[in-house]
Coordinates of C-alpha atoms and ligand atoms in Angstrom, one line a residue:
X1 CA 125.9 73.3 93.2
X2 CA 123.2 75.4 91.8
X3 CA 121.9 78.3 94.0
X4 CA 118.3 77.9 94.9
X5 CA 115.8 80.7 95.1
X6 CA 112.7 80.5 97.3
X7 CA 109.4 81.8 95.9
X8 CA 105.8 81.9 96.9
X9 CA 103.8 80.4 94.0
X10 CA 100.1 80.8 93.5
X11 CA 99.1 77.3 92.5
X12 CA 95.3 77.5 92.6
X13 CA 92.6 80.1 93.6
X14 CA 93.5 81.4 97.0
X15 CA 96.5 78.9 97.4
X16 CA 100.1 79.6 97.8
X17 CA 103.0 77.1 98.0
X18 CA 106.7 77.9 98.7
X19 CA 108.8 76.4 95.9
X20 CA 112.5 76.4 95.0
X21 CA 113.7 77.5 91.6
X22 CA 117.2 77.6 90.2
X23 CA 119.0 80.9 90.3
X24 CA 118.8 82.2 86.7
X25 CA 121.9 82.0 84.6
X26 CA 122.5 85.5 83.2
X27 CA 124.3 86.6 80.2
X28 CA 125.6 90.0 79.0
X29 CA 122.1 91.4 78.5
X30 CA 120.2 90.4 81.6
X31 CA 120.2 90.7 85.4
X32 CA 118.9 89.4 88.7
X33 CA 117.4 91.6 91.5
X34 CA 117.5 90.7 95.1
X35 CA 113.9 91.6 96.0
X36 CA 113.6 93.9 99.2
X37 CA 110.0 94.9 99.1
X38 CA 107.0 93.8 97.0
X39 CA 104.0 95.9 97.5
X40 CA 100.5 94.4 97.6
X41 CA 97.4 96.0 96.1
X42 CA 93.8 95.4 95.6
X43 CA 94.5 93.8 92.3
X44 CA 96.4 91.1 94.0
X45 CA 93.3 90.4 96.1
X46 CA 91.3 89.9 92.9
X47 CA 93.7 87.8 91.1
X48 CA 94.6 85.6 94.0
X49 CA 90.9 84.8 94.6
X50 CA 90.2 84.4 90.8
X51 CA 93.4 83.7 88.8
X52 CA 93.0 84.9 85.2
X53 CA 94.7 81.6 84.0
X54 CA 95.5 78.2 85.9
X55 CA 99.4 78.3 85.5
X56 CA 101.5 78.7 88.6
X57 CA 102.4 82.3 89.1
X58 CA 104.8 84.1 91.4
X59 CA 102.5 87.2 92.2
X60 CA 104.1 90.5 93.3
X61 CA 104.0 93.4 90.7
X62 CA 105.2 96.4 92.8
X63 CA 108.8 95.4 93.3
X64 CA 111.9 97.2 94.8
X65 CA 115.2 95.7 95.2
X66 CA 118.9 95.8 94.7
X67 CA 120.7 94.8 91.4
X68 CA 122.3 91.5 92.5
X69 CA 124.0 90.4 89.3
X70 CA 124.0 92.2 85.9
X71 CA 125.6 91.7 82.6
X72 CA 127.8 94.4 81.1
X73 CA 125.2 95.0 78.4
X74 CA 122.4 95.3 80.9
X75 CA 124.5 97.8 83.1
X76 CA 125.3 99.8 80.0
X77 CA 121.6 100.0 78.7
X78 CA 120.0 100.7 82.0
X79 CA 122.7 102.8 83.7
X80 CA 122.5 100.9 87.0
X81 CA 125.2 98.8 88.7
X82 CA 125.2 95.8 91.0
X83 CA 124.3 97.1 94.4
X84 CA 122.0 99.9 93.1
X85 CA 118.4 100.1 94.6
X86 CA 115.8 100.1 91.9
X87 CA 112.1 100.0 91.3
X88 CA 111.0 97.6 88.6
X89 CA 107.8 98.5 86.7
X90 CA 105.6 95.4 86.2
X91 CA 105.4 96.0 82.5
X92 CA 108.0 94.4 80.4
X93 CA 108.0 96.4 77.3
X94 CA 109.2 95.7 73.6
X95 CA 111.0 99.0 73.4
X96 CA 110.0 99.2 69.8
X97 CA 106.3 100.1 69.6
X98 CA 104.9 103.6 69.8
X99 CA 103.8 103.1 73.4
X100 CA 107.2 102.0 74.7
X101 CA 108.9 105.0 72.7
X102 CA 106.6 107.2 74.6
X103 CA 107.4 105.8 78.1
X104 CA 103.9 104.2 78.1
X105 CA 105.0 100.6 78.7
X106 CA 101.6 99.9 80.3
X107 CA 100.1 99.9 76.8
X108 CA 102.6 97.8 75.1
X109 CA 101.4 94.5 73.6
X110 CA 104.4 92.8 74.9
X111 CA 103.2 93.1 78.5
X112 CA 99.4 92.8 77.9
X113 CA 98.5 89.3 79.2
X114 CA 94.8 89.9 78.3
X115 CA 95.6 89.7 74.5
X116 CA 99.0 88.2 74.3
X117 CA 99.5 84.6 75.7
X118 CA 103.3 85.1 75.7
X119 CA 103.2 88.5 77.4
X120 CA 105.5 89.2 80.3
X121 CA 104.2 91.2 83.3
X122 CA 105.8 90.8 86.7
X123 CA 103.2 89.3 89.1
X124 CA 101.1 87.9 86.2
X125 CA 103.4 85.8 84.1
X126 CA 103.4 82.0 84.4
X127 CA 106.4 80.7 86.5
X128 CA 106.7 77.9 83.8
X129 CA 108.3 80.4 81.5
X130 CA 112.0 80.3 81.1
X131 CA 113.9 81.9 84.1
X132 CA 110.7 81.3 86.2
X133 CA 111.3 84.4 88.6
X134 CA 108.7 86.7 87.1
X135 CA 107.1 88.0 90.3
X136 CA 108.2 89.9 93.4
X137 CA 107.0 87.3 96.0
X138 CA 110.4 85.7 95.8
X139 CA 113.9 86.1 97.1
X140 CA 115.1 87.2 93.7
X141 CA 113.5 88.3 90.4
X142 CA 114.7 87.9 86.9
X143 CA 115.3 91.0 84.8
X144 CA 115.5 90.6 81.0
X145 CA 117.1 93.3 78.8
X146 CA 113.7 94.8 78.4
X147 CA 112.8 95.3 82.0
X148 CA 111.6 98.8 82.8
X149 CA 113.7 100.2 85.7
X150 CA 114.0 103.2 87.9
X151 CA 116.9 104.0 90.2
X152 CA 115.6 104.7 93.7
X153 CA 117.2 108.0 95.1
X154 CA 119.6 107.3 98.0
X155 CA 117.5 109.2 100.5
X156 CA 114.5 106.8 99.9
X157 CA 114.5 103.5 102.0
X158 CA 113.3 100.3 100.5
X159 CA 110.2 100.4 102.7
X160 CA 109.4 103.9 101.6
X161 CA 109.9 103.0 98.0
X162 CA 107.4 100.3 98.4
X163 CA 104.7 102.8 97.9
X164 CA 106.0 104.2 94.7
X165 CA 103.4 102.3 92.6
X166 CA 100.3 103.8 94.3
X167 CA 102.1 107.1 94.3
X168 CA 102.8 107.0 90.6
X169 CA 99.2 106.0 90.0
X170 CA 98.1 109.0 92.0
X171 CA 100.2 111.4 89.7
X172 CA 99.1 109.6 86.7
X173 CA 95.3 109.5 87.5
X174 CA 94.8 112.8 89.4
X175 CA 97.2 115.1 87.6
X176 CA 97.8 113.7 84.0
X177 CA 94.3 112.1 83.4
X178 CA 92.2 114.3 85.8
X179 CA 94.0 117.4 85.1
X180 CA 94.2 118.4 88.8
X181 CA 96.3 121.4 89.3
X182 CA 96.5 124.9 90.8
X183 CA 93.1 125.7 92.6
X184 CA 91.4 122.6 91.5
X185 CA 88.6 121.0 93.6
X186 CA 88.6 117.2 94.0
X187 CA 86.5 114.5 95.4
X188 CA 88.5 111.3 96.2
X189 CA 86.3 108.3 97.0
X190 CA 88.2 105.7 99.1
X191 CA 90.9 106.3 101.7
X192 CA 93.0 103.3 101.0
X193 CA 96.6 103.4 99.8
X194 CA 95.4 104.5 96.2
X195 CA 93.2 107.3 97.6
X196 CA 95.7 108.5 100.1
X197 CA 98.3 108.7 97.3
X198 CA 95.9 110.7 95.2
X199 CA 95.4 113.0 98.1
X200 CA 99.2 113.8 98.2
X201 CA 99.5 114.2 94.4
X202 CA 96.6 116.7 94.4
X203 CA 97.9 118.6 97.5
X204 CA 101.3 118.9 95.9
X205 CA 99.9 120.0 92.6
X206 CA 97.9 122.8 94.2
X207 CA 94.4 121.7 94.6
X208 CA 92.5 124.2 96.8
X209 CA 89.8 121.6 98.0
X210 CA 90.3 118.0 98.5
X211 CA 87.4 115.8 100.0
X212 CA 88.0 112.3 100.7
X213 CA 85.1 109.6 101.5
X214 CA 85.2 106.5 103.3
X215 CA 83.0 104.2 105.4
X216 CA 82.6 103.6 109.1
X217 CA 85.6 101.1 108.9
X218 CA 87.9 103.9 107.8
X219 CA 88.2 106.2 110.8
X220 CA 91.9 105.8 111.0
X221 CA 92.5 106.1 107.3
X222 CA 90.3 109.2 107.0
X223 CA 92.4 110.7 109.8
X224 CA 95.5 110.0 107.7
X225 CA 93.8 111.7 104.7
X226 CA 93.6 114.9 106.8
X227 CA 97.2 114.4 107.8
X228 CA 98.3 114.2 104.2
X229 CA 96.3 117.2 103.0
X230 CA 92.5 116.4 102.8
X231 CA 90.4 119.4 103.7
X232 CA 87.4 117.5 104.5
X233 CA 86.5 113.8 105.1
X234 CA 83.0 112.2 104.7
X235 CA 81.9 108.9 106.2
X236 CA 79.4 107.8 103.6
X237 CA 77.8 105.3 106.0
X238 CA 76.7 108.0 108.5
X239 CA 76.1 111.0 106.4
X240 CA 74.6 111.9 102.9
X241 CA 77.8 112.5 100.8
X242 CA 76.1 114.5 98.0
X243 CA 74.6 116.9 100.4
X244 CA 77.9 117.4 102.3
X245 CA 79.7 117.9 99.1
X246 CA 77.1 120.5 98.0
X247 CA 77.5 122.2 101.3
X248 CA 81.2 122.3 101.2
X249 CA 81.4 123.7 97.7
X250 CA 78.5 126.2 98.2
X251 CA 76.4 124.2 95.7
X252 CA 79.0 124.3 93.0
X253 CA 80.3 120.7 93.0
X254 CA 83.9 119.6 92.2
X255 CA 86.1 119.8 89.1
X256 CA 87.3 116.3 89.3
X257 CA 86.2 113.0 90.9
X258 CA 88.6 110.1 91.4
X259 CA 87.1 106.6 92.2
X260 CA 89.6 104.8 94.5
X261 CA 87.0 102.4 96.1
X262 CA 87.3 98.7 95.7
X263 CA 84.3 96.4 95.2
X264 CA 81.8 99.3 96.0
X265 CA 79.7 98.7 92.8
X266 CA 78.2 101.5 90.9
X267 CA 77.5 103.8 93.9
X268 CA 80.8 105.8 93.7
X269 CA 80.3 106.4 89.9
X270 CA 76.7 107.6 90.5
X271 CA 77.8 109.9 93.4
X272 CA 80.7 111.1 91.2
X273 CA 78.5 112.2 88.4
X274 CA 76.2 114.1 90.8
X275 CA 79.1 115.7 92.8
X276 CA 80.8 117.1 89.6
X277 CA 80.3 120.7 88.7
X278 CA 77.5 121.8 86.4
X279 CA 79.6 121.6 83.2
X280 CA 82.9 119.8 81.9
X281 CA 84.1 118.0 85.0
X282 CA 86.2 114.9 84.9
X283 CA 85.3 111.5 86.3
X284 CA 88.1 108.9 86.7
X285 CA 86.6 105.3 87.1
X286 CA 88.1 102.0 87.8
X287 CA 85.8 99.9 85.6
X288 CA 85.5 96.9 88.0
X289 CA 82.0 96.0 86.7
X290 CA 81.7 94.2 83.4
X291 CA 78.4 96.2 82.8
X292 CA 76.6 99.1 84.5
X293 CA 72.9 98.6 84.4
X294 CA 70.8 101.8 84.0
X295 CA 73.9 104.0 83.6
X296 CA 72.8 107.6 83.4
X297 CA 74.3 108.5 80.2
X298 CA 72.0 111.4 79.6
X299 CA 73.5 113.2 82.7
X300 CA 77.0 112.7 81.3
X301 CA 76.1 114.4 78.1
X302 CA 74.0 117.1 79.9
X303 CA 76.9 118.0 82.2
X304 CA 79.5 117.5 79.4
X305 CA 81.5 115.1 81.7
X306 CA 84.7 113.5 80.5
X307 CA 85.3 110.0 81.8
X308 CA 88.8 108.7 82.0
X309 CA 89.9 105.1 83.0
X310 CA 92.4 104.3 85.9
X311 CA 95.0 102.4 84.0
X312 CA 98.4 102.1 85.6
X313 CA 101.3 104.6 85.2
X314 CA 103.7 106.1 82.7
X315 CA 107.6 106.1 83.1
X316 CA 107.5 109.8 83.9
X317 CA 104.8 109.4 86.6
X318 CA 107.1 106.9 88.4
X319 CA 110.1 109.3 88.2
X320 CA 107.9 112.0 89.6
X321 CA 106.7 109.6 92.4
X322 CA 110.2 108.8 93.4
X323 CA 111.0 112.5 93.5
X324 CA 107.9 113.0 95.7
X325 CA 109.2 110.3 98.1
X326 CA 112.6 111.7 98.1
X327 CA 111.3 115.2 99.1
X328 CA 110.0 113.7 102.3
X329 CA 107.4 116.6 102.1
X330 CA 104.6 114.4 103.4
X331 CA 104.8 111.8 106.1
X332 CA 104.3 108.9 103.6
X333 CA 106.1 106.4 105.9
X334 CA 102.8 106.3 107.6
X335 CA 101.1 104.6 104.8
X336 CA 103.1 101.4 105.2
X337 CA 101.3 99.8 108.0
X338 CA 102.0 96.1 107.6
X339 CA 104.8 93.9 106.5
X340 CA 105.0 90.1 106.2
X341 CA 107.6 87.5 105.4
X342 CA 107.5 85.3 102.3
X343 CA 106.0 82.4 104.2
X344 CA 102.9 84.5 105.0
X345 CA 101.9 85.7 101.6
X346 CA 98.4 84.3 102.1
X347 CA 97.9 86.4 105.2
X348 CA 99.4 89.5 103.6
X349 CA 96.9 89.4 100.7
X350 CA 94.1 88.8 103.2
X351 CA 95.3 91.8 105.1
X352 CA 94.9 93.8 102.0
X353 CA 91.4 92.5 101.6
X354 CA 90.6 93.8 105.1
X355 CA 90.2 90.4 106.6
X356 CA 93.0 90.5 109.1
X357 CA 93.1 93.9 110.7
X358 CA 91.1 97.2 110.3
X359 CA 94.1 99.5 110.3
X360 CA 95.7 98.3 107.0
X361 CA 96.6 101.0 104.5
X362 CA 99.7 99.6 102.5
X363 CA 101.0 96.0 102.9
X364 CA 104.5 95.1 101.9
X365 CA 105.9 91.6 101.5
X366 CA 109.6 91.5 102.6
X367 CA 111.0 88.2 101.2
X368 CA 114.0 88.3 103.5
X369 CA 112.1 89.1 106.6
X370 CA 112.3 86.6 109.5
X371 CA 109.0 85.6 110.7
Ligands
ZN1 ZN1 99.1 96.9 92.1
ZN2 ZN1 106.2 98.1 73.3

């Protein structure tokens, strides 16, 4: 009798069905992971409401689990054995292009569903493809030879490892892209899982001033930002953020601005441009809007601002993030506020969207959790 695997499949906008798939037959070169935790982020909220294509998809792109079955070739290539806890990047690289060779799987054509109809990316790939189990909202996930894995340190629990993706984005965006380091001054907009992870990355790297903004709904999250290292927090709905930032910095402005808001339109970008120091600051943007009417390009030139785009993480940032979690230097367990079983994927995604409970920071799906 074939073993069956339960998975939550997105079948239409905002619609999930639990379906059964056969356990993948593996050979020498591939493996199957038992999913322990699938983290959910703001991107899931967007692609659940408006799927990029109509195929059935097992979502879940921030996946932690244990190697369940692995071929000898897979074990040899990746240096992990059955029973090892791993974090699987959602990018499935080709391992041949310049990006893969540089550990930048995020940029590989093999994983880019926007330009390559046959791309593989966990949480985005059609479940109609061979082996079907291409997402973390399932009991098991299929790992081809070219999956990108990281061994999770023994001192890191599956739940804690569940925030490795926002943490690695924090390292990538703030430190690598933004150049935050010793004595940097930083404005982080948005105190969600991403903004809080940036706070930790900036603090660890030596930033001397970290300001985190939020709204009236973010009281608990802004408190958490303080716990994790923010020097000041600003509720933009009750005070003028630019005025506060000028006051805090003695009129100087900040070196780096990181936009970690979701669905806030152009306001964080405009605030960021004005909050940056007089010359040569760096602005990291999300690029949620297709166009930006009346974009103040003159100010960008006059202030010699560098604009960077938030775009996932490199292999190295994931390794650094796992080291950060293993250090237990910051109480990052506090970020994982909500967990849901497989049958409640819909509620879990709505929780990330802020429709279920105000105290949500990071939401994890635990496919083996009893309700
Ligand atoms: Zn994500
Ligand atoms: Zn590649």
